[in-house]
mmCIF file of C-alpha atoms in Angstrom:
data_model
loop_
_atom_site.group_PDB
_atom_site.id
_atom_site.type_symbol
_atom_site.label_atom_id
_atom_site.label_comp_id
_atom_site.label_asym_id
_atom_site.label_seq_id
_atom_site.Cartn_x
_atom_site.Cartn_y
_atom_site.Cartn_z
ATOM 1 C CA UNK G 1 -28.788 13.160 6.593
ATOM 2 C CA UNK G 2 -26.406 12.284 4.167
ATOM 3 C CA UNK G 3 -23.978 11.723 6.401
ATOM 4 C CA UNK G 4 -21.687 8.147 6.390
ATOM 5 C CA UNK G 5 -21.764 5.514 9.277
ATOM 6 C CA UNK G 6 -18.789 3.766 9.404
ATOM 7 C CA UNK G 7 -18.624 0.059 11.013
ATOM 8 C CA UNK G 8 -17.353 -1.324 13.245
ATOM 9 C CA UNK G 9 -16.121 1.436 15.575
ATOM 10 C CA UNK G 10 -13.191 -0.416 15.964
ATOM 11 C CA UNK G 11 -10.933 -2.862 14.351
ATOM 12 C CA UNK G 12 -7.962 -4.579 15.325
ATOM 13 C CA UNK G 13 -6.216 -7.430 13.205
ATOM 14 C CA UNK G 14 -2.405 -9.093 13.018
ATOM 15 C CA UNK G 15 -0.138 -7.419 10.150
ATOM 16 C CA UNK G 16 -0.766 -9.637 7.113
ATOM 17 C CA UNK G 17 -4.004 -9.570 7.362
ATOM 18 C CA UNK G 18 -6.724 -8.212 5.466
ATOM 19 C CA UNK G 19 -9.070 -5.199 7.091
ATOM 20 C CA UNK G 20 -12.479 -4.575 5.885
ATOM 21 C CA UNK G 21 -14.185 -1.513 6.822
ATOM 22 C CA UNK G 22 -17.920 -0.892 6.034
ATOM 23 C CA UNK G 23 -19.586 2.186 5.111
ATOM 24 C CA UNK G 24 -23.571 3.182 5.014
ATOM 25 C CA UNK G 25 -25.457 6.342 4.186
ATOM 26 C CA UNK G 26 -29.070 7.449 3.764
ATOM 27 C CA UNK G 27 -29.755 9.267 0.715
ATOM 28 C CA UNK G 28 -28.510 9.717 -2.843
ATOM 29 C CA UNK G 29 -24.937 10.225 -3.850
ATOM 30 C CA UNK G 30 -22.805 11.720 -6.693
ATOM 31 C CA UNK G 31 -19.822 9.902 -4.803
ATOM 32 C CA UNK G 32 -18.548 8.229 -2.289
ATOM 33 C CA UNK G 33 -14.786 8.954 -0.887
ATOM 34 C CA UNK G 34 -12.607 7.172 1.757
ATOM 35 C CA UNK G 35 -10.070 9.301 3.822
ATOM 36 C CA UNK G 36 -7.163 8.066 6.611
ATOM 37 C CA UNK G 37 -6.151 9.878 9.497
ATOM 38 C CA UNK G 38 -2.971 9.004 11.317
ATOM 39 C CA UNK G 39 -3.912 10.045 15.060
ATOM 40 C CA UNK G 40 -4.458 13.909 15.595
ATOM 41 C CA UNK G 41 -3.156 14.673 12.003
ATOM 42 C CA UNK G 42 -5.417 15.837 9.551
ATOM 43 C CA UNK G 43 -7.543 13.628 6.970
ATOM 44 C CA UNK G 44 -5.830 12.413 3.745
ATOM 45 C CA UNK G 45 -8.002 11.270 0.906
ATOM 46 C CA UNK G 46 -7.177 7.657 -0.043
ATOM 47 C CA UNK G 47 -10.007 6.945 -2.851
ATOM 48 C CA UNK G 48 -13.110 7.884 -4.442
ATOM 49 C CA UNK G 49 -15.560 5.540 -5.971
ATOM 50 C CA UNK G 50 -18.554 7.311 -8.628
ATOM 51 C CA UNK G 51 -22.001 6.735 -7.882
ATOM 52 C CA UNK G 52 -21.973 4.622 -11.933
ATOM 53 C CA UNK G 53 -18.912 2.597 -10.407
ATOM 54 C CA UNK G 54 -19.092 -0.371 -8.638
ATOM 55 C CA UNK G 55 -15.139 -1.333 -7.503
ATOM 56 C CA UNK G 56 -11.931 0.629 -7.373
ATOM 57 C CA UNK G 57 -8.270 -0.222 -7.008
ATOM 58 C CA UNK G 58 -5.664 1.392 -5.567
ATOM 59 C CA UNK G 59 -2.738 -0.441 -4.625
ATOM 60 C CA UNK G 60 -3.455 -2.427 -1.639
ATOM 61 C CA UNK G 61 -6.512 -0.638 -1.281
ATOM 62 C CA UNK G 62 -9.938 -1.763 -2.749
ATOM 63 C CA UNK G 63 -13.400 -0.361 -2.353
ATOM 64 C CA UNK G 64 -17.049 -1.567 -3.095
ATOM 65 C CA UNK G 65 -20.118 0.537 -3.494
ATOM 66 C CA UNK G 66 -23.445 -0.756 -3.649
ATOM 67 C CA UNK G 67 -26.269 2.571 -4.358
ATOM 68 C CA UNK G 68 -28.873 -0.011 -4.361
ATOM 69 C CA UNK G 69 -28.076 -0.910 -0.844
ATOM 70 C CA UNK G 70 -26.615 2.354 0.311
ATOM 71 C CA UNK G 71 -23.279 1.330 1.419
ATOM 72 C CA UNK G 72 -19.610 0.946 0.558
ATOM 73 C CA UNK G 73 -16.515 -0.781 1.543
ATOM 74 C CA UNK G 74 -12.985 -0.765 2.049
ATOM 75 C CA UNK G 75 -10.673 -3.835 1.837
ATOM 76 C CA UNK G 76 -6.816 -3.211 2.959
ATOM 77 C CA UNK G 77 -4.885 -6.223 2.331
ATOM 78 C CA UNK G 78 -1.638 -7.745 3.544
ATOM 79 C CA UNK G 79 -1.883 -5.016 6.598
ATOM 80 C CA UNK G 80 1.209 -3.568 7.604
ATOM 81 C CA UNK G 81 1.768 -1.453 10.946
ATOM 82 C CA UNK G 82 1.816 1.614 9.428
ATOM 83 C CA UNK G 83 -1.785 1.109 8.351
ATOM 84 C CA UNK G 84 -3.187 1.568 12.325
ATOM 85 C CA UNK G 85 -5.155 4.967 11.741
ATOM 86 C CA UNK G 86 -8.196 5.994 11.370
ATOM 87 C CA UNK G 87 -10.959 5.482 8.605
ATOM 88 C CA UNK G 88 -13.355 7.815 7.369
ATOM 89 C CA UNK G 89 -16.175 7.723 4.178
ATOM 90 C CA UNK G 90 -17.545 10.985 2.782
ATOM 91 C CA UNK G 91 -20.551 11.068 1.251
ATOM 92 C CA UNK G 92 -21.614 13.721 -1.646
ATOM 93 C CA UNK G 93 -25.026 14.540 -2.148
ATOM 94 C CA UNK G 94 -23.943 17.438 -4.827
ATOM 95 C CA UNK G 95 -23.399 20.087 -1.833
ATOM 96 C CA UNK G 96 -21.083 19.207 -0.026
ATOM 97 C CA UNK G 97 -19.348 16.457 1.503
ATOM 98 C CA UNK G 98 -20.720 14.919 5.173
ATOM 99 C CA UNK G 99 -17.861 12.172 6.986
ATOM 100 C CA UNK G 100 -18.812 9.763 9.213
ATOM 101 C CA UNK G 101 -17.230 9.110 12.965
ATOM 102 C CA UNK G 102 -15.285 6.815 11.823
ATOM 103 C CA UNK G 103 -13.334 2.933 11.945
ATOM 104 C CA UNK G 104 -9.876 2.986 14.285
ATOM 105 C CA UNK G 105 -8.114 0.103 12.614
ATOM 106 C CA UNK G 106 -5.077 -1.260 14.469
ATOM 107 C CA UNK G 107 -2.843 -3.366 12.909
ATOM 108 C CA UNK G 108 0.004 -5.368 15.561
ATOM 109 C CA UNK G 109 3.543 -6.167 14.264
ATOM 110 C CA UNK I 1 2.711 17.048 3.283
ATOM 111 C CA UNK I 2 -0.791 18.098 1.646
ATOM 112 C CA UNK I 3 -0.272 21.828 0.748
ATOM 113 C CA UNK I 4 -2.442 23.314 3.603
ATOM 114 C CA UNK I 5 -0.794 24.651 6.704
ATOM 115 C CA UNK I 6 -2.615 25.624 9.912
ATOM 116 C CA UNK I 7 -1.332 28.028 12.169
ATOM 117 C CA UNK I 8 -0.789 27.054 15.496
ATOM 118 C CA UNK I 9 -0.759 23.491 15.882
ATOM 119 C CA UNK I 10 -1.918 23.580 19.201
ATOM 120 C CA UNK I 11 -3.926 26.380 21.220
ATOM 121 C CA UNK I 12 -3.959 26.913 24.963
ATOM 122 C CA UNK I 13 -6.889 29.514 25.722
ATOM 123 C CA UNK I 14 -9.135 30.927 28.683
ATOM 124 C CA UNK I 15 -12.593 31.530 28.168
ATOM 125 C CA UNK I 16 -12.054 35.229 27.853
ATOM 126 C CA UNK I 17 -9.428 35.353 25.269
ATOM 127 C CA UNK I 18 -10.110 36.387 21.879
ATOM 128 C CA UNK I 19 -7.317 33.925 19.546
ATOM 129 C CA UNK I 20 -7.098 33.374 15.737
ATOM 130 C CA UNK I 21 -6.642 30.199 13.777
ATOM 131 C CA UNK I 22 -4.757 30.405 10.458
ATOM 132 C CA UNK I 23 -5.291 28.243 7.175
ATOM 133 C CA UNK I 24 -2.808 28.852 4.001
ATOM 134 C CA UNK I 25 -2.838 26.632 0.841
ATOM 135 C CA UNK I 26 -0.528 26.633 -1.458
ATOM 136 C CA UNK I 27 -2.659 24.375 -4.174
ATOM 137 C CA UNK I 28 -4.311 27.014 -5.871
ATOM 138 C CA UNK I 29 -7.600 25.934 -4.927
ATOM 139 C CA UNK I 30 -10.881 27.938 -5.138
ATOM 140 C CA UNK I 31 -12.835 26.398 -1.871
ATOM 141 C CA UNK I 32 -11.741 26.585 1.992
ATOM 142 C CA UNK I 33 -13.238 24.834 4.998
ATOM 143 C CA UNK I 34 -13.424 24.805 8.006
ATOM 144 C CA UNK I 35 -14.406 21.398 10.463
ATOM 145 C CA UNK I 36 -14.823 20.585 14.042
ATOM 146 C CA UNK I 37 -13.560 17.446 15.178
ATOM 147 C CA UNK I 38 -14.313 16.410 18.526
ATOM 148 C CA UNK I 39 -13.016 13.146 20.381
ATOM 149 C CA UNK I 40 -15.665 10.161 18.705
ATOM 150 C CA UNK I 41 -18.045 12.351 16.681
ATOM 151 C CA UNK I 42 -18.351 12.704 13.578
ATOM 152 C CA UNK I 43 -16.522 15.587 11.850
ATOM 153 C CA UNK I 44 -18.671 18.851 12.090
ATOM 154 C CA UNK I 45 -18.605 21.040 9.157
ATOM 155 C CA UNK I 46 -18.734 25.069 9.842
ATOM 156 C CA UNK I 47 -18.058 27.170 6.864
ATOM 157 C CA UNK I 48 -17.046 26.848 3.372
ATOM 158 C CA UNK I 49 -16.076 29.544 1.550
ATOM 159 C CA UNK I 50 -16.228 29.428 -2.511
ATOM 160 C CA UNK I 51 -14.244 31.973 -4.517
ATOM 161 C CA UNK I 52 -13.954 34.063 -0.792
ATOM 162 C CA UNK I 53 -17.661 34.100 -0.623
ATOM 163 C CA UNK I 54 -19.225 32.212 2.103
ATOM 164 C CA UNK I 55 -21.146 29.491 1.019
ATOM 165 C CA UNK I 56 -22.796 27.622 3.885
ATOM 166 C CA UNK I 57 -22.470 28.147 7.754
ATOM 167 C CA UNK I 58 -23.771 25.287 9.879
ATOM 168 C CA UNK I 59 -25.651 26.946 12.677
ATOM 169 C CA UNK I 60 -22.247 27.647 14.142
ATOM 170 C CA UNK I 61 -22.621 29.621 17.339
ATOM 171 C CA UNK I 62 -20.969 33.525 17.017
ATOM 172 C CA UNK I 63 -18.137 33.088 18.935
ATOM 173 C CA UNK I 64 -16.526 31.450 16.094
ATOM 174 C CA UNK I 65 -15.906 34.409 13.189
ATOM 175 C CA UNK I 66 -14.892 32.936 9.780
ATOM 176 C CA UNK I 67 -12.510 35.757 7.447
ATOM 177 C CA UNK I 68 -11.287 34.700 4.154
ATOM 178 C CA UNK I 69 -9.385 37.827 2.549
ATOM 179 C CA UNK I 70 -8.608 35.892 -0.146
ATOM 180 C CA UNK I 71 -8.698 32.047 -2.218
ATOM 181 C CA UNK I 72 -5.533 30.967 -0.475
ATOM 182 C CA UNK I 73 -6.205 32.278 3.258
ATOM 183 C CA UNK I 74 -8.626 31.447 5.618
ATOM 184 C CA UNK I 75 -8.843 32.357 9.857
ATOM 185 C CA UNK I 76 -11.050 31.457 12.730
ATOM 186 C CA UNK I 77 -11.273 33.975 14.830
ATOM 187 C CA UNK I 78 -12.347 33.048 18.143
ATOM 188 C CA UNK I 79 -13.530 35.045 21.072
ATOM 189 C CA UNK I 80 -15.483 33.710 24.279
ATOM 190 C CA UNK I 81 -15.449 30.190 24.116
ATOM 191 C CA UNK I 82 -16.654 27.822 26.077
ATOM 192 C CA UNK I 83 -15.050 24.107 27.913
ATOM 193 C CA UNK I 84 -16.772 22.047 24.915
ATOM 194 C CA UNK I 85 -15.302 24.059 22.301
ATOM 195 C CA UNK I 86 -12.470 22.062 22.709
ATOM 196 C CA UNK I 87 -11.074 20.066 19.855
ATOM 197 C CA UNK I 88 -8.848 19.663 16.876
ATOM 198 C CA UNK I 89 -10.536 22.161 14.151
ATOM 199 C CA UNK I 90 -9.105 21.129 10.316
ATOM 200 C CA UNK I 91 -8.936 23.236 7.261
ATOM 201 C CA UNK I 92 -9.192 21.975 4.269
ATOM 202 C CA UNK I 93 -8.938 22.952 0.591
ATOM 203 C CA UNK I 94 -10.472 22.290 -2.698
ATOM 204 C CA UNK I 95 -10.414 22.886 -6.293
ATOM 205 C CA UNK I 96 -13.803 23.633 -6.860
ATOM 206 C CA UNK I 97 -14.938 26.739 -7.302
ATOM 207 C CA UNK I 98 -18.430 26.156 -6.516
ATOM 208 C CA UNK I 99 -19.223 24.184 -3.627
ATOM 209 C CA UNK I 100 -16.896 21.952 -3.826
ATOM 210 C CA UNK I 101 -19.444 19.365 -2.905
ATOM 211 C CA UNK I 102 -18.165 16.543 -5.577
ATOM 212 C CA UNK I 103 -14.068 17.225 -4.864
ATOM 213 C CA UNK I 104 -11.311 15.886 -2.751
ATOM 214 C CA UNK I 105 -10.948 17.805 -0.241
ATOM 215 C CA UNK I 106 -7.195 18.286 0.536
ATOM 216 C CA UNK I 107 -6.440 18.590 4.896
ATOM 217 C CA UNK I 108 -4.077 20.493 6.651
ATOM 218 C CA UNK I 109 -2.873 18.948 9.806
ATOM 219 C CA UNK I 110 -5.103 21.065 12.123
ATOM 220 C CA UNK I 111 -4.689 22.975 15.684
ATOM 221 C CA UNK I 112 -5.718 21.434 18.765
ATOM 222 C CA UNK I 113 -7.740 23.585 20.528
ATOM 223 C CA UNK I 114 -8.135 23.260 24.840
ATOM 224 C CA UNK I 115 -10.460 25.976 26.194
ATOM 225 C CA UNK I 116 -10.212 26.038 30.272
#
């Protein structure tokens, strides 16, 4: 499968500091997208990263991918609040796009 | 707000019931979806639909009836469900007309869905 393993399950840090959220998938990509979801919302795409690039910016957002390893990452820094939510990775194999279960990040005032 | 809507946002039905979910977007977008998200799995795709032609349907059992009368409308009709149907199903939308494999895919906020 295609599909994107997000880890840990689970993540819960101070505001200020810096999340890291780890993604890893089986087969070959095209690319690689991160997505938020504030709880029982929908998804909102935050990023993609091309299989030819290997780090992306995005305001306090930064993400990694590795295709020789078959995984990506996703550094928030300075947390605030706001950012508790979940965080999913999509991965593209050229049909379509297969998420993962996902990291719940909390971030405490 | 992302430019899909879904129609109810939440979606109270017995097993007998036949109900309808609604999907508009308002992005002009050539692809519609349709996922299953259920409480620590991984979000299930069901259909896409590609220039209103179906394009894939995951095994998804017949009690759940995909329509898409046109690029900026999608529904879910639903009729005899079961307990562990229950969950938040999500539309989304994107620009591509083909499969829309390689695009951001833009979500609307969903309907949460409780079958007794």
């Amino acid at each position: 499968s295609q599909q994107g393993e997000e880890d840990p399950q689970a993540l819960s840090i101070q505001e200020g500091e810096n999340a890291t959220m780890n993604c890893s998938y089986k087969t070959s990509i095209n690319n690689l997208q991160w997505y938020r979801q504030n709880s029982g919302r929908g998804l909102v795409h935050l990023i993609l990263i091309r299989s030819n690039e290997r780090e992306k910016h995005s305001g306090r957002l930064r993400v990694t991918l590795d295709t020789s390893k078959k995984s990506s990452s996703l550094l928030i820094t300075a947390s605030r609040a706001a950012d508790t939510a979940s965080y999913f990775c999509a991965t593209d194999g050229g049909r379509d796009m297969r998420f993962g279960a996902g990291t719940r990040l909390t971030v405490k005032p | 707000e992302t430019g899909v809507t879904q129609t109810p946002r939440h979606l109270v039905m017995g097993m007998t019931n036949k109900k309808s979910l609604k999907c508009e977007q308002h992005l002009g977008h050539n692809a519609m979806y349709w996922y299953k998200q259920s409480a620590k799995k991984p979000l299930e795709l069901m259909f896409v639909y590609s220039l209103e032609e179906r394009v894939e349907n995951n095994s998804v059992p017949s009690r759940f009836s995909p329509e898409c009368p046109n690029s900026s409308h999608l529904f879910l009709h639903l009729h005899t469900l079961q307990p562990e149907d229950s969950a938040l199903y999500l539309c989304a939308s994107s620009q591509g007309g083909g499969t829309g494999g390689s695009d951001t895919q833009y979500f609307g906020p969903g309907t949460r869905l409780t079958v007794l």
